[in-house]
């Protein structure tokens, strides 16, 4: 294992995978607690996952969460366009609840917790038909066709022009109402009664519990009133001795709830537009070069790793790979958000789904199918949309007592009206109880957080901001301190060798020795040294006894000469006197350059300096971050003089220089202990410990695997201005969630007393169950519409 892999593993050690739903869990903040089994402790995102695991650990350990659930790339097999995040062949479809992501089923149906329809876990570029939406639409149309004449029949007293009841005997009218209302209530409303029954069996009462009880009581009462009116005492009879019937209320409630479900399902389908837009970027075919020199267009699913592909002018790049021949400019705005095309020459990397310009080139396929950047982005977006924000706990806690509380409130309203209400007392009591049950349905409360998360995550993906989960999205809004790595974040990350000063007077030999040591290192400074040697056509030598010193440098033997290359601290720790090189080092560092000391046989030999250009957008981005109220701290392993030169150029508030990767995490924790809420932006590899220590880890770059898996937020374009976009998105989404929760709570706080009839003694006004049903549906539509506003938020 390399030192970088060790550091990465340190950064990941704090996160565990929920064995039921596959979500990442911080053991220190696990919402579902832990469970010990087989000598190991497992952590859970919520109590429901823990319950399911505890009931049958062997099942979940054998089944395990799907790779997509864990945010890991699938097997490297090609996939057809639009199926980048689809399941592997032969694996059954999994269905997940958008409000309770721990619920996983092997077939479509209703969630056993909240009653909402399950959605397929995989994504598709095509907007597929939703069987639940089709079913609800069909039931709504039938219900509407029967409810309209039913209302015309029963509401004639309010609309004299349609007073059909004057021409129909009361007994016959009752049978007509029964005939029209029964298909609506029993057939069209059947899904609601099934979900109500399931809620009783599971002990998890939800919105459909209230709908089922309310409509069921109204319809059953009315049926008895038609079939056996003599059973009812005088207190149930109105003027003329007729027993009140509420068929129109039951049918209208079912029809309005069905309308609300149709509107909600359509709105939920719109939240997947971000994923479908991303998947739709993948081309259908690729032009493959055969060994014999022939070219042919093949389906994308037939492209394999190592295939040579030709990308013609105007084509989309089929997969991720490396340019072998030719040159062109490629529009990478789908990744970076920047409209300026990027020049591509042999050796440059290209990303699948980006748009080629006027040139042509041949590339080698390196990542295909579910391993491409596009597929990994889709996986991240899909998983994040199903994650739960900490704010959701407020709604969860409220829902735990809300439904039983509503049932109790309906019972109190019934008893109060039955005891002290006007005649017919029991008829009024029934209306009040049913109205309370219907208007208090907590669908708006349940939708408040998931809808905002789904829309916000999709909006972020369109702007090049990938959010790993809802917790990161919410935490980013609270951040007041941003810690950034210098190399690759504030600077271009591609330093160039600026000078070589050799005390022995042989700069080529000093460069040969240094480049020989650095050849096997992936550090940016190492690449700069090796590239400089290659440009000067200096032949490198083999190294014996090679050793890497974390955060310090390298050592080894080249041609029998014992070498040490790295920082001043490394040389001094090994007894090397660096005084002869200090004057040169100070001069180079004063120009913002990074220096490497080279020692031979425990004596100072040479000094190499490298310059890394400050990113052109760094100063602008830092100014925008300051405008967002953030304090900027720069961490770097570079020397203080060079670091402060960069800090002055871009406007950094605080500099922590000569910091090892391990100490970066300590600096982050120190800021946290001082009461700061910290976000750490780095490359996701050397900075992994600090990324994990921060409240929010932000990976910069073009979406490397390690960056995507170690950080809560990934900025695909690697642009610091992406942090500004992420911050604005976070604040807008959290504000949207709070707005939704406020209106959901306020709606129920106002609606329940009105439905119970508190205004009747003063205004003589009692809320009709039909009006309650309309208001309940309207509350859900209001929450959804408010969440969809995030699609237009300016970032």
mmCIF file of N, CA, C and O in Angstrom, residues 18 20-24 45-46 49 65-72 74 85-87 91 93-105 116-124 268 271-272 275 279 375-390 392 396 446 449-458 467-473:
data_model
loop_
_atom_site.group_PDB
_atom_site.id
_atom_site.type_symbol
_atom_site.label_atom_id
_atom_site.label_comp_id
_atom_site.label_asym_id
_atom_site.label_seq_id
_atom_site.Cartn_x
_atom_site.Cartn_y
_atom_site.Cartn_z
ATOM 1 N N UNK A 18 -23.878 1.333 6.167
ATOM 2 C CA UNK A 18 -25.081 0.692 6.689
ATOM 3 C C UNK A 18 -25.315 -0.585 5.879
ATOM 4 O O UNK A 18 -25.471 -0.522 4.658
ATOM 5 N N UNK A 20 -27.801 -2.432 5.518
ATOM 6 C CA UNK A 20 -29.145 -2.593 4.972
ATOM 7 C C UNK A 20 -29.355 -1.723 3.743
ATOM 8 O O UNK A 20 -29.700 -2.205 2.671
ATOM 9 N N UNK A 21 -29.134 -0.404 3.889
ATOM 10 C CA UNK A 21 -29.424 0.501 2.770
ATOM 11 C C UNK A 21 -28.163 0.952 2.029
ATOM 12 O O UNK A 21 -28.269 1.561 0.976
ATOM 13 N N UNK A 22 -26.978 0.705 2.604
ATOM 14 C CA UNK A 22 -25.741 1.060 1.922
ATOM 15 C C UNK A 22 -25.285 2.485 2.114
ATOM 16 O O UNK A 22 -24.272 2.886 1.565
ATOM 17 N N UNK A 23 -25.998 3.287 2.898
ATOM 18 C CA UNK A 23 -25.611 4.673 3.119
ATOM 19 C C UNK A 23 -24.375 4.741 4.006
ATOM 20 O O UNK A 23 -24.144 3.873 4.854
ATOM 21 N N UNK A 24 -23.558 5.800 3.805
ATOM 22 C CA UNK A 24 -22.393 6.027 4.644
ATOM 23 C C UNK A 24 -22.838 6.602 5.987
ATOM 24 O O UNK A 24 -23.659 7.507 6.035
ATOM 25 N N UNK A 45 -28.058 4.098 9.637
ATOM 26 C CA UNK A 45 -28.450 5.482 9.391
ATOM 27 C C UNK A 45 -29.723 5.848 10.153
ATOM 28 O O UNK A 45 -29.939 7.015 10.466
ATOM 29 N N UNK A 46 -30.577 4.868 10.459
ATOM 30 C CA UNK A 46 -31.798 5.156 11.212
ATOM 31 C C UNK A 46 -32.284 3.886 11.889
ATOM 32 O O UNK A 46 -31.849 2.774 11.547
ATOM 33 N N UNK A 49 -33.448 0.667 9.793
ATOM 34 C CA UNK A 49 -32.410 -0.206 9.251
ATOM 35 C C UNK A 49 -31.867 -1.142 10.330
ATOM 36 O O UNK A 49 -31.604 -2.323 10.075
ATOM 37 N N UNK A 65 -25.553 -4.378 0.627
ATOM 38 C CA UNK A 65 -26.050 -3.286 -0.204
ATOM 39 C C UNK A 65 -25.437 -3.344 -1.581
ATOM 40 O O UNK A 65 -24.344 -3.863 -1.762
ATOM 41 N N UNK A 66 -26.138 -2.867 -2.543
ATOM 42 C CA UNK A 66 -25.625 -2.869 -3.912
ATOM 43 C C UNK A 66 -24.439 -1.937 -4.038
ATOM 44 O O UNK A 66 -24.285 -0.999 -3.276
ATOM 45 N N UNK A 67 -23.533 -2.183 -5.009
ATOM 46 C CA UNK A 67 -22.397 -1.280 -5.186
ATOM 47 C C UNK A 67 -22.822 0.151 -5.389
ATOM 48 O O UNK A 67 -22.175 1.068 -4.919
ATOM 49 N N UNK A 68 -23.916 0.376 -6.090
ATOM 50 C CA UNK A 68 -24.368 1.751 -6.303
ATOM 51 C C UNK A 68 -24.729 2.414 -5.004
ATOM 52 O O UNK A 68 -24.515 3.598 -4.815
ATOM 53 N N UNK A 69 -25.280 1.598 -4.054
ATOM 54 C CA UNK A 69 -25.672 2.188 -2.775
ATOM 55 C C UNK A 69 -24.474 2.667 -2.014
ATOM 56 O O UNK A 69 -24.540 3.596 -1.232
ATOM 57 N N UNK A 70 -23.344 2.007 -2.190
ATOM 58 C CA UNK A 70 -22.147 2.389 -1.456
ATOM 59 C C UNK A 70 -21.336 3.434 -2.190
ATOM 60 O O UNK A 70 -20.258 3.809 -1.757
ATOM 61 N N UNK A 71 -21.852 3.909 -3.318
ATOM 62 C CA UNK A 71 -21.123 4.935 -4.051
ATOM 63 C C UNK A 71 -19.901 4.404 -4.763
ATOM 64 O O UNK A 71 -19.000 5.139 -5.118
ATOM 65 N N UNK A 72 -19.845 3.055 -4.974
ATOM 66 C CA UNK A 72 -18.677 2.451 -5.601
ATOM 67 C C UNK A 72 -18.990 2.144 -7.056
ATOM 68 O O UNK A 72 -20.123 1.834 -7.409
ATOM 69 N N UNK A 74 -19.463 0.085 -10.422
ATOM 70 C CA UNK A 74 -19.820 -1.291 -10.718
ATOM 71 C C UNK A 74 -18.682 -1.959 -11.485
ATOM 72 O O UNK A 74 -17.649 -1.384 -11.750
ATOM 73 N N UNK A 85 -26.097 3.982 -14.973
ATOM 74 C CA UNK A 85 -26.290 3.639 -13.574
ATOM 75 C C UNK A 85 -27.264 2.494 -13.416
ATOM 76 O O UNK A 85 -27.766 2.236 -12.346
ATOM 77 N N UNK A 86 -27.533 1.767 -14.503
ATOM 78 C CA UNK A 86 -28.491 0.685 -14.416
ATOM 79 C C UNK A 86 -27.878 -0.518 -13.741
ATOM 80 O O UNK A 86 -26.673 -0.613 -13.554
ATOM 81 N N UNK A 87 -28.714 -1.481 -13.380
ATOM 82 C CA UNK A 87 -28.240 -2.651 -12.645
ATOM 83 C C UNK A 87 -27.435 -3.553 -13.557
ATOM 84 O O UNK A 87 -27.658 -3.590 -14.763
ATOM 85 N N UNK A 91 -29.173 -8.984 -12.298
ATOM 86 C CA UNK A 91 -29.463 -8.542 -10.935
ATOM 87 C C UNK A 91 -30.871 -7.982 -10.884
ATOM 88 O O UNK A 91 -31.270 -7.196 -11.731
ATOM 89 N N UNK A 93 -34.275 -5.845 -10.090
ATOM 90 C CA UNK A 93 -34.516 -4.426 -9.840
ATOM 91 C C UNK A 93 -34.816 -4.232 -8.361
ATOM 92 O O UNK A 93 -35.534 -5.014 -7.755
ATOM 93 N N UNK A 94 -34.241 -3.199 -7.773
ATOM 94 C CA UNK A 94 -34.560 -2.850 -6.401
ATOM 95 C C UNK A 94 -35.408 -1.589 -6.407
ATOM 96 O O UNK A 94 -35.160 -0.663 -7.174
ATOM 97 N N UNK A 95 -36.405 -1.581 -5.535
ATOM 98 C CA UNK A 95 -37.319 -0.453 -5.428
ATOM 99 C C UNK A 95 -37.122 0.194 -4.084
ATOM 100 O O UNK A 95 -37.035 -0.484 -3.058
ATOM 101 N N UNK A 96 -37.042 1.521 -4.076
ATOM 102 C CA UNK A 96 -36.704 2.255 -2.869
ATOM 103 C C UNK A 96 -37.744 3.342 -2.635
ATOM 104 O O UNK A 96 -38.332 3.879 -3.577
ATOM 105 N N UNK A 97 -37.969 3.666 -1.358
ATOM 106 C CA UNK A 97 -38.907 4.728 -1.021
ATOM 107 C C UNK A 97 -38.178 6.064 -1.056
ATOM 108 O O UNK A 97 -37.104 6.201 -0.461
ATOM 109 N N UNK A 98 -38.724 7.081 -1.707
ATOM 110 C CA UNK A 98 -38.045 8.382 -1.761
ATOM 111 C C UNK A 98 -38.003 9.085 -0.415
ATOM 112 O O UNK A 98 -37.154 9.941 -0.195
ATOM 113 N N UNK A 99 -38.909 8.734 0.506
ATOM 114 C CA UNK A 99 -38.927 9.371 1.815
ATOM 115 C C UNK A 99 -38.212 8.551 2.877
ATOM 116 O O UNK A 99 -37.727 9.094 3.856
ATOM 117 N N UNK A 100 -38.162 7.234 2.685
ATOM 118 C CA UNK A 100 -37.517 6.337 3.652
ATOM 119 C C UNK A 100 -36.547 5.439 2.894
ATOM 120 O O UNK A 100 -36.886 4.304 2.531
ATOM 121 N N UNK A 101 -35.319 5.931 2.596
ATOM 122 C CA UNK A 101 -34.408 5.200 1.711
ATOM 123 C C UNK A 101 -33.929 3.873 2.264
ATOM 124 O O UNK A 101 -33.317 3.097 1.546
ATOM 125 N N UNK A 102 -34.202 3.588 3.548
ATOM 126 C CA UNK A 102 -33.805 2.283 4.076
ATOM 127 C C UNK A 102 -34.739 1.177 3.616
ATOM 128 O O UNK A 102 -34.442 -0.012 3.765
ATOM 129 N N UNK A 103 -35.897 1.554 3.038
ATOM 130 C CA UNK A 103 -36.862 0.572 2.549
ATOM 131 C C UNK A 103 -36.446 0.124 1.158
ATOM 132 O O UNK A 103 -36.425 0.910 0.214
ATOM 133 N N UNK A 104 -36.073 -1.145 1.025
ATOM 134 C CA UNK A 104 -35.686 -1.725 -0.254
ATOM 135 C C UNK A 104 -36.563 -2.941 -0.514
ATOM 136 O O UNK A 104 -36.676 -3.816 0.340
ATOM 137 N N UNK A 105 -37.180 -2.993 -1.671
ATOM 138 C CA UNK A 105 -38.026 -4.117 -2.038
ATOM 139 C C UNK A 105 -37.613 -4.622 -3.410
ATOM 140 O O UNK A 105 -36.962 -3.924 -4.186
ATOM 141 N N UNK A 116 -46.068 5.752 0.663
ATOM 142 C CA UNK A 116 -45.828 6.278 -0.682
ATOM 143 C C UNK A 116 -45.382 5.173 -1.617
ATOM 144 O O UNK A 116 -44.849 4.150 -1.198
ATOM 145 N N UNK A 117 -45.581 5.377 -2.923
ATOM 146 C CA UNK A 117 -45.162 4.403 -3.908
ATOM 147 C C UNK A 117 -43.646 4.336 -4.007
ATOM 148 O O UNK A 117 -42.957 5.350 -3.937
ATOM 149 N N UNK A 118 -43.118 3.124 -4.169
ATOM 150 C CA UNK A 118 -41.679 2.932 -4.307
ATOM 151 C C UNK A 118 -41.238 3.310 -5.718
ATOM 152 O O UNK A 118 -42.022 3.256 -6.666
ATOM 153 N N UNK A 119 -39.954 3.685 -5.837
ATOM 154 C CA UNK A 119 -39.395 4.059 -7.119
ATOM 155 C C UNK A 119 -38.234 3.132 -7.446
ATOM 156 O O UNK A 119 -37.549 2.646 -6.541
ATOM 157 N N UNK A 120 -37.975 2.859 -8.744
ATOM 158 C CA UNK A 120 -36.817 2.023 -9.082
ATOM 159 C C UNK A 120 -35.520 2.705 -8.667
ATOM 160 O O UNK A 120 -35.392 3.927 -8.778
ATOM 161 N N UNK A 121 -34.582 1.903 -8.177
ATOM 162 C CA UNK A 121 -33.330 2.459 -7.660
ATOM 163 C C UNK A 121 -32.419 2.916 -8.783
ATOM 164 O O UNK A 121 -31.574 3.773 -8.600
ATOM 165 N N UNK A 122 -32.562 2.320 -9.951
ATOM 166 C CA UNK A 122 -31.673 2.631 -11.064
ATOM 167 C C UNK A 122 -32.214 3.780 -11.886
ATOM 168 O O UNK A 122 -33.388 4.130 -11.803
ATOM 169 N N UNK A 123 -31.347 4.367 -12.678
ATOM 170 C CA UNK A 123 -31.720 5.528 -13.486
ATOM 171 C C UNK A 123 -31.737 5.155 -14.954
ATOM 172 O O UNK A 123 -31.064 4.235 -15.385
ATOM 173 N N UNK A 124 -32.493 5.894 -15.731
ATOM 174 C CA UNK A 124 -32.571 5.671 -17.170
ATOM 175 C C UNK A 124 -32.625 7.013 -17.872
ATOM 176 O O UNK A 124 -33.203 7.972 -17.363
ATOM 177 N N UNK A 268 -42.637 14.545 -8.679
ATOM 178 C CA UNK A 268 -41.493 13.707 -8.298
ATOM 179 C C UNK A 268 -40.744 13.234 -9.539
ATOM 180 O O UNK A 268 -39.513 13.118 -9.539
ATOM 181 N N UNK A 271 -38.186 15.700 -10.723
ATOM 182 C CA UNK A 271 -36.931 15.817 -9.984
ATOM 183 C C UNK A 271 -35.851 14.927 -10.580
ATOM 184 O O UNK A 271 -34.673 15.127 -10.302
ATOM 185 N N UNK A 272 -36.222 13.930 -11.370
ATOM 186 C CA UNK A 272 -35.226 13.067 -12.003
ATOM 187 C C UNK A 272 -34.696 13.626 -13.300
ATOM 188 O O UNK A 272 -33.888 12.983 -13.968
ATOM 189 N N UNK A 275 -30.817 13.769 -13.645
ATOM 190 C CA UNK A 275 -30.164 12.506 -13.976
ATOM 191 C C UNK A 275 -30.398 12.157 -15.439
ATOM 192 O O UNK A 275 -29.485 11.741 -16.155
ATOM 193 N N UNK A 279 -27.606 11.450 -18.300
ATOM 194 C CA UNK A 279 -27.528 10.196 -19.046
ATOM 195 C C UNK A 279 -27.751 10.417 -20.531
ATOM 196 O O UNK A 279 -27.189 9.718 -21.374
ATOM 197 N N UNK A 375 -21.013 8.065 -15.500
ATOM 198 C CA UNK A 375 -21.749 7.067 -14.728
ATOM 199 C C UNK A 375 -21.566 7.284 -13.237
ATOM 200 O O UNK A 375 -22.512 7.136 -12.458
ATOM 201 N N UNK A 376 -20.346 7.645 -12.823
ATOM 202 C CA UNK A 376 -20.107 7.850 -11.393
ATOM 203 C C UNK A 376 -20.853 9.089 -10.904
ATOM 204 O O UNK A 376 -21.345 9.119 -9.770
ATOM 205 N N UNK A 377 -20.943 10.115 -11.753
ATOM 206 C CA UNK A 377 -21.716 11.300 -11.390
ATOM 207 C C UNK A 377 -23.181 10.927 -11.199
ATOM 208 O O UNK A 377 -23.824 11.330 -10.229
ATOM 209 N N UNK A 378 -23.714 10.126 -12.116
ATOM 210 C CA UNK A 378 -25.110 9.707 -12.009
ATOM 211 C C UNK A 378 -25.338 8.923 -10.721
ATOM 212 O O UNK A 378 -26.337 9.116 -10.019
ATOM 213 N N UNK A 379 -24.413 8.026 -10.378
ATOM 214 C CA UNK A 379 -24.545 7.257 -9.137
ATOM 215 C C UNK A 379 -24.564 8.180 -7.931
ATOM 216 O O UNK A 379 -25.393 8.026 -7.021
ATOM 217 N N UNK A 380 -23.647 9.144 -7.922
ATOM 218 C CA UNK A 380 -23.594 10.065 -6.780
ATOM 219 C C UNK A 380 -24.881 10.874 -6.662
ATOM 220 O O UNK A 380 -25.420 11.045 -5.566
ATOM 221 N N UNK A 381 -25.372 11.383 -7.786
ATOM 222 C CA UNK A 381 -26.584 12.185 -7.742
ATOM 223 C C UNK A 381 -27.769 11.348 -7.266
ATOM 224 O O UNK A 381 -28.557 11.774 -6.418
ATOM 225 N N UNK A 382 -27.901 10.122 -7.802
ATOM 226 C CA UNK A 382 -29.025 9.280 -7.416
ATOM 227 C C UNK A 382 -28.990 8.940 -5.937
ATOM 228 O O UNK A 382 -30.009 8.974 -5.245
ATOM 229 N N UNK A 383 -27.800 8.590 -5.428
ATOM 230 C CA UNK A 383 -27.696 8.243 -4.011
ATOM 231 C C UNK A 383 -27.952 9.459 -3.127
ATOM 232 O O UNK A 383 -28.609 9.364 -2.099
ATOM 233 N N UNK A 384 -27.427 10.613 -3.537
ATOM 234 C CA UNK A 384 -27.625 11.815 -2.721
ATOM 235 C C UNK A 384 -29.092 12.213 -2.675
ATOM 236 O O UNK A 384 -29.593 12.672 -1.650
ATOM 237 N N UNK A 385 -29.809 12.043 -3.793
ATOM 238 C CA UNK A 385 -31.221 12.415 -3.818
ATOM 239 C C UNK A 385 -32.042 11.555 -2.866
ATOM 240 O O UNK A 385 -33.104 11.972 -2.406
ATOM 241 N N UNK A 386 -31.571 10.342 -2.573
ATOM 242 C CA UNK A 386 -32.326 9.468 -1.681
ATOM 243 C C UNK A 386 -31.846 9.544 -0.242
ATOM 244 O O UNK A 386 -32.370 8.868 0.630
ATOM 245 N N UNK A 387 -30.837 10.341 0.023
ATOM 246 C CA UNK A 387 -30.309 10.432 1.392
ATOM 247 C C UNK A 387 -31.181 11.348 2.231
ATOM 248 O O UNK A 387 -32.018 12.070 1.731
ATOM 249 N N UNK A 388 -30.952 11.308 3.523
ATOM 250 C CA UNK A 388 -31.784 12.066 4.461
ATOM 251 C C UNK A 388 -30.955 13.140 5.134
ATOM 252 O O UNK A 388 -29.863 12.890 5.626
ATOM 253 N N UNK A 389 -31.488 14.346 5.148
ATOM 254 C CA UNK A 389 -30.815 15.461 5.809
ATOM 255 C C UNK A 389 -31.087 15.395 7.313
ATOM 256 O O UNK A 389 -32.132 14.896 7.744
ATOM 257 N N UNK A 390 -30.151 15.879 8.132
ATOM 258 C CA UNK A 390 -30.414 15.928 9.574
ATOM 259 C C UNK A 390 -31.706 16.643 9.928
ATOM 260 O O UNK A 390 -32.370 16.298 10.896
ATOM 261 N N UNK A 392 -34.362 16.290 8.522
ATOM 262 C CA UNK A 392 -35.455 15.331 8.383
ATOM 263 C C UNK A 392 -35.822 14.706 9.726
ATOM 264 O O UNK A 392 -36.946 14.262 9.924
ATOM 265 N N UNK A 396 -39.363 13.439 11.206
ATOM 266 C CA UNK A 396 -39.536 12.060 11.662
ATOM 267 C C UNK A 396 -40.077 12.007 13.084
ATOM 268 O O UNK A 396 -40.969 11.212 13.404
ATOM 269 N N UNK A 446 -44.234 15.070 5.360
ATOM 270 C CA UNK A 446 -43.311 14.037 4.887
ATOM 271 C C UNK A 446 -42.556 14.431 3.635
ATOM 272 O O UNK A 446 -41.420 14.011 3.425
ATOM 273 N N UNK A 449 -38.859 17.744 3.349
ATOM 274 C CA UNK A 449 -37.405 17.597 3.206
ATOM 275 C C UNK A 449 -36.988 16.822 1.962
ATOM 276 O O UNK A 449 -36.129 17.282 1.204
ATOM 277 N N UNK A 450 -37.560 15.618 1.686
ATOM 278 C CA UNK A 450 -37.083 14.854 0.520
ATOM 279 C C UNK A 450 -37.217 15.597 -0.793
ATOM 280 O O UNK A 450 -36.331 15.518 -1.645
ATOM 281 N N UNK A 451 -38.290 16.350 -0.988
ATOM 282 C CA UNK A 451 -38.456 17.045 -2.255
ATOM 283 C C UNK A 451 -37.379 18.105 -2.451
ATOM 284 O O UNK A 451 -36.809 18.248 -3.538
ATOM 285 N N UNK A 452 -37.074 18.857 -1.391
ATOM 286 C CA UNK A 452 -36.026 19.888 -1.500
ATOM 287 C C UNK A 452 -34.669 19.254 -1.781
ATOM 288 O O UNK A 452 -33.884 19.775 -2.585
ATOM 289 N N UNK A 453 -34.384 18.135 -1.117
ATOM 290 C CA UNK A 453 -33.106 17.447 -1.327
ATOM 291 C C UNK A 453 -33.005 16.953 -2.760
ATOM 292 O O UNK A 453 -31.980 17.136 -3.435
ATOM 293 N N UNK A 454 -34.056 16.319 -3.265
ATOM 294 C CA UNK A 454 -34.011 15.774 -4.617
ATOM 295 C C UNK A 454 -33.791 16.872 -5.645
ATOM 296 O O UNK A 454 -32.961 16.743 -6.553
ATOM 297 N N UNK A 455 -34.502 17.981 -5.503
ATOM 298 C CA UNK A 455 -34.358 19.066 -6.477
ATOM 299 C C UNK A 455 -33.008 19.758 -6.305
ATOM 300 O O UNK A 455 -32.324 20.068 -7.287
ATOM 301 N N UNK A 456 -32.591 19.998 -5.059
ATOM 302 C CA UNK A 456 -31.323 20.681 -4.810
ATOM 303 C C UNK A 456 -30.131 19.898 -5.322
ATOM 304 O O UNK A 456 -29.217 20.456 -5.943
ATOM 305 N N UNK A 457 -30.117 18.593 -5.080
ATOM 306 C CA UNK A 457 -29.009 17.759 -5.557
ATOM 307 C C UNK A 457 -28.968 17.751 -7.078
ATOM 308 O O UNK A 457 -27.896 17.830 -7.692
ATOM 309 N N UNK A 458 -30.130 17.668 -7.703
ATOM 310 C CA UNK A 458 -30.163 17.711 -9.162
ATOM 311 C C UNK A 458 -29.681 19.040 -9.713
ATOM 312 O O UNK A 458 -28.964 19.084 -10.713
ATOM 313 N N UNK A 467 -23.020 16.312 -4.739
ATOM 314 C CA UNK A 467 -23.209 16.166 -3.298
ATOM 315 C C UNK A 467 -23.374 14.696 -2.976
ATOM 316 O O UNK A 467 -24.226 14.011 -3.554
ATOM 317 N N UNK A 468 -22.556 14.213 -2.033
ATOM 318 C CA UNK A 468 -22.591 12.783 -1.721
ATOM 319 C C UNK A 468 -23.823 12.409 -0.927
ATOM 320 O O UNK A 468 -24.353 11.319 -1.071
ATOM 321 N N UNK A 469 -24.274 13.298 -0.059
ATOM 322 C CA UNK A 469 -25.478 13.021 0.714
ATOM 323 C C UNK A 469 -26.087 14.332 1.195
ATOM 324 O O UNK A 469 -25.503 15.400 1.080
ATOM 325 N N UNK A 470 -27.291 14.207 1.737
ATOM 326 C CA UNK A 470 -28.012 15.389 2.192
ATOM 327 C C UNK A 470 -27.347 16.028 3.400
ATOM 328 O O UNK A 470 -27.456 17.242 3.601
ATOM 329 N N UNK A 471 -26.668 15.221 4.221
ATOM 330 C CA UNK A 471 -25.999 15.776 5.400
ATOM 331 C C UNK A 471 -24.924 16.779 4.998
ATOM 332 O O UNK A 471 -24.761 17.832 5.627
ATOM 333 N N UNK A 472 -24.164 16.450 3.941
ATOM 334 C CA UNK A 472 -23.132 17.378 3.468
ATOM 335 C C UNK A 472 -23.764 18.656 2.932
ATOM 336 O O UNK A 472 -23.259 19.760 3.159
ATOM 337 N N UNK A 473 -24.881 18.514 2.233
ATOM 338 C CA UNK A 473 -25.576 19.681 1.699
ATOM 339 C C UNK A 473 -26.017 20.602 2.826
ATOM 340 O O UNK A 473 -25.850 21.823 2.760
#
